[in-house]
Amino acid sequence: MVRQYLQIKSQVPDTILFFRMGDFYEMFFEDALVASKVLDIALTSRDKNKEGGVPLCGIPYHACDQYLAKLIRENYRVAICEQVEDPKTTRAIVKREIVRIVTPGLPVGLESILEADNIFIASLYPINGIMGLAFLDILTGDLKLFSDRSEELVLDHLQVHQPREILVSRQLLMNGWPWAGKLKKMALVTPFDLTDIQDFERLDDLFKAVTRPGGETPKALSEVECGTLRFLLAYLVWTKNDHIEHVKSLQVTLRRPYLRIDDFTRRNLEIFEPLNGKSKRATLLSVFDETCTPMGKRLMREWLRYPLQEVEEINRRLDAVEVLRSRGGQRGRLRGILGKMSDLERLVGRVTSERANARDLVQLKDSLAFLPTLHEALKVFDVPLIREIRDRLDPMDELVDRLSTTLVDAPPISILEGGMIRKGVSDELDELWKIRASGKNWMIKLEAQEQKRTGISSLKIRYNRVFGYYIEVTKSNLHLVPEDYQRRQTLVNAERFITPQLKEMEEKVLSAEERIQKLEYSLFVSLREEVKGHTEKIQEIAASLAVLDVLLSLGEIAQRYRYSRPIVMKDSRLWIKQGRHPVVEQINLQESFVPNDTELDSEQNQIMLITGPNMAGKSTYIRQVALIALMAHVGSFVPAEEVHMGIIDQIFTRVGASDNLAMGLSTFMVEMQETATILANSTVKSLIVLDEIGRGTSTFDGLSIAWAIVEYLHDRYKEGGTKTLFATHYHELTDLARLKPRVHNWNVAVKEWNDEIIFLRRLARGGMNRSYGIQVARLAGLPQSVIKRAKEILFNLEKGELTVSGVPTISVSSHEERPRPAFVQRELFAARHSPVEEAIRKISIDQITPLEALNLLHRFQELLKKKEA
Ligand code: ADP
């Protein structure tokens, strides 16, 4: 057996082998060491007592899905090896074969355990400097193909899809391909070659199937694209995941232009994932996603991945959102119906891969049965996009009828044990049921009859799997047993008998049972085949429902959060009246959100230079502008009173180095590299959002770099330029507005009050000529002595007092000895704290007891009384 194991294991290196033995999957050697750790199960040994026994662990076969899912989440591939002949029929070792390989990118069979999001596998396939890229979600059948010379664009698609597994040629990986490192950070990288498979005929079949009419034909595909697709399909053959009738005819959607958002910007704007340490709710997706179906949930992500570039397309979506927003009652009803529907896309996947059971088909039927109601309810929404959705909602009456007249309402999970088919579907089945039922009746009658004949009132007719039907008589009644009973089994308290008559009837009942199971199975399978024939139609319906669901979700949030419809046009404007940050306004409930205006365009208002102290709200503001622009391109209403905007081709955001520590990008070098990329790739139609760029180095360096970048962005095109928001605390930059006409100063207003500053969160025209850093430091609780000293140093710096060697004088003189008069006048924020305030400041709240607190309170009162007296 070990020889057989090793032979099979050699076919799947780097893959954990589930080796079926009876009711268990066993793992051996290295696999057992790994799996026992990941799955947290006991590790034992085959020959425990011998030196070097084989390490071993196992899991029960019926619970294998949970374990599989866990291994896959941890980036392992698992090959499932079954016994492929009946152990009873052979005296040698049972034949075993790998029946399929489950991988992080191909988690077939685990759909009910895994989340509803798309799970993609990607294949990368370069030829002559062109990179081919394919994505497949095997559970839903979504297939996309793309190729380009631009590595950056390919990388962009990869990052946005977040595949779980990336297929790459083994050769490339061995030759030190520079991408390898990058890819490994992204997902499990699987080395693979076309020559790993033998069955090229099967590969050709698959290729023909996915390039069937309806989508792109092979002719429209380039050599690289064909290669990439074949590479991916070959992996399906190799892993025996080749039931792919549900894979949608290929759409090369990735070729369409879309609003590009690079990976950094996507993370920085917290579109899908929150930045480190924040709650899940801190993302745009979580504000957006009010979808009711898994299909809608997936599509919402897709819309956010690929915002539109055509004004007409955007307006079509906006028209639909508008009517859905305005009719809250109808919208609620529609969402209620959608909420009851199942994941049609994954159901179809289960049907085509022949894994669907009767429950799946009942779910399918129940979902489809809502279509006529939906169709009717959509009538009132008379806009093109919703009309189109409605037209695609074929009610599928016949299929629904067929399913509901064939299957019972609540069938069992197994398809091998009957109980699925309704009465009246098949005469033969009805007849068999009758035989079974009459047999059972006969047994009941026999029991009464035998009780009477023998005078044993406790005599029972029972059934078990080993003995079939038998008569049971308790020990105390054994003397009453008649001659014709044949003893079969003796128990402690009873004996079991059969009679020829009983066995004859048993034969009938059991053979009926067996035939019922077989017949039901075959009826079910042919029904499933019939459903398979409707694959494309159901997928079309599912796709339309997904669009409807997303539009309803956008209508819902538009109304709930008082969004307005953006006016999208063909010019360069990005004008926002009273805009809000869609996420901050939802999650920062301590402070009511202060809306602000934006005035950007290429011609006159190209660069908004925003100054203000730390914590004033600069970052929030500039991100809010980017998010509003993005939302409008998705076709959503926006958090603002009014928005006029033209199409943007790409949004770039960068944050000065020290803000990036959490992302692991701590060096100034990276900050500059990324800024260089922005300068190189942005166009007149882009939107650039720069937050404290230049901060990662010394003040003078940083200031000079920031200055030069703004100048460059302003001057590089003759007329007009890239719309830019530049937040900075270098108030010196505000001088730029006097030199460059398209640069305008803005500041996030603060108010000085007594000793403190108050954040107004309001954007005002004009620059801010001081940074209030010391006031913010005070707010943050730095000790009084430090604040005081900082003010003195600042004073000297501002006066430009330097020693002969150019060092500010403050570093050599002690502040105790300094002459003070001029300073006293400059000191706007002198400490005016009373002794009580000082004392309160010094308390460490988490270290004192309640009693001590009371005592302190008493003392403060005494002090105040004294002061007033
Ligand atoms: P800065 O970038 O100027 O240092 P932030 O943008 O990080 O400041 O804002 C600081 C805090 O102020 C944020 O946590 C946010 O919750 C709050 N804030 C910012 N803008 C507003 C606003 N317009 N209305 C209400 N709160 C805001």
Short mmCIF file of C-alpha atoms and ligand atoms in Angstrom, two decimals, residues 584 588 591-596 613-621 691 761, ligand 1:
data_model
loop_
_atom_site.label_atom_id
_atom_site.label_comp_id
_atom_site.label_asym_id
_atom_site.label_seq_id
_atom_site.Cartn_x
_atom_site.Cartn_y
_atom_site.Cartn_z
CA VAL A 584 -16.22 59.59 7.56
CA ASN A 588 -17.34 59.58 12.94
CA GLU A 591 -18.63 65.26 15.32
CA SER A 592 -21.27 66.22 12.77
CA PHE A 593 -19.70 66.35 9.37
CA VAL A 594 -18.96 69.76 7.88
CA PRO A 595 -19.52 69.84 4.09
CA ASN A 596 -17.17 71.75 1.80
CA PRO A 613 -2.56 72.55 10.83
CA ASN A 614 -2.43 68.85 11.46
CA MET A 615 -5.79 67.38 12.36
CA ALA A 616 -7.66 70.21 10.68
CA GLY A 617 -9.25 67.90 8.12
CA LYS A 618 -7.06 68.26 5.04
CA SER A 619 -6.66 64.57 4.30
CA THR A 620 -10.32 63.93 4.81
CA TYR A 621 -11.19 66.71 2.41
CA ASP A 691 -1.08 64.64 0.85
CA ARG A 761 -13.44 71.87 9.35
P1 ADP B 1 -5.34 66.48 8.56
O1 ADP B 1 -5.14 65.74 7.31
O2 ADP B 1 -5.50 67.95 8.34
O3 ADP B 1 -4.29 66.20 9.59
P2 ADP B 1 -7.63 64.77 8.93
O4 ADP B 1 -8.23 64.89 7.59
O5 ADP B 1 -6.89 63.53 9.25
O6 ADP B 1 -6.71 66.03 9.23
O7 ADP B 1 -8.84 64.98 9.95
C1 ADP B 1 -8.71 64.82 11.32
C2 ADP B 1 -10.05 64.33 11.90
O8 ADP B 1 -11.04 65.32 11.74
C3 ADP B 1 -10.56 63.12 11.18
O9 ADP B 1 -10.40 62.02 12.03
C4 ADP B 1 -12.04 63.36 10.90
O10 ADP B 1 -12.84 62.47 11.62
C5 ADP B 1 -12.28 64.76 11.36
N1 ADP B 1 -12.81 65.55 10.21
C6 ADP B 1 -12.12 65.89 9.12
N2 ADP B 1 -12.88 66.60 8.26
C7 ADP B 1 -14.08 66.74 8.86
C8 ADP B 1 -15.31 67.40 8.49
N3 ADP B 1 -15.43 68.07 7.34
N4 ADP B 1 -16.34 67.32 9.34
C9 ADP B 1 -16.22 66.67 10.51
N5 ADP B 1 -15.11 66.03 10.89
C10 ADP B 1 -14.04 66.05 10.10
#
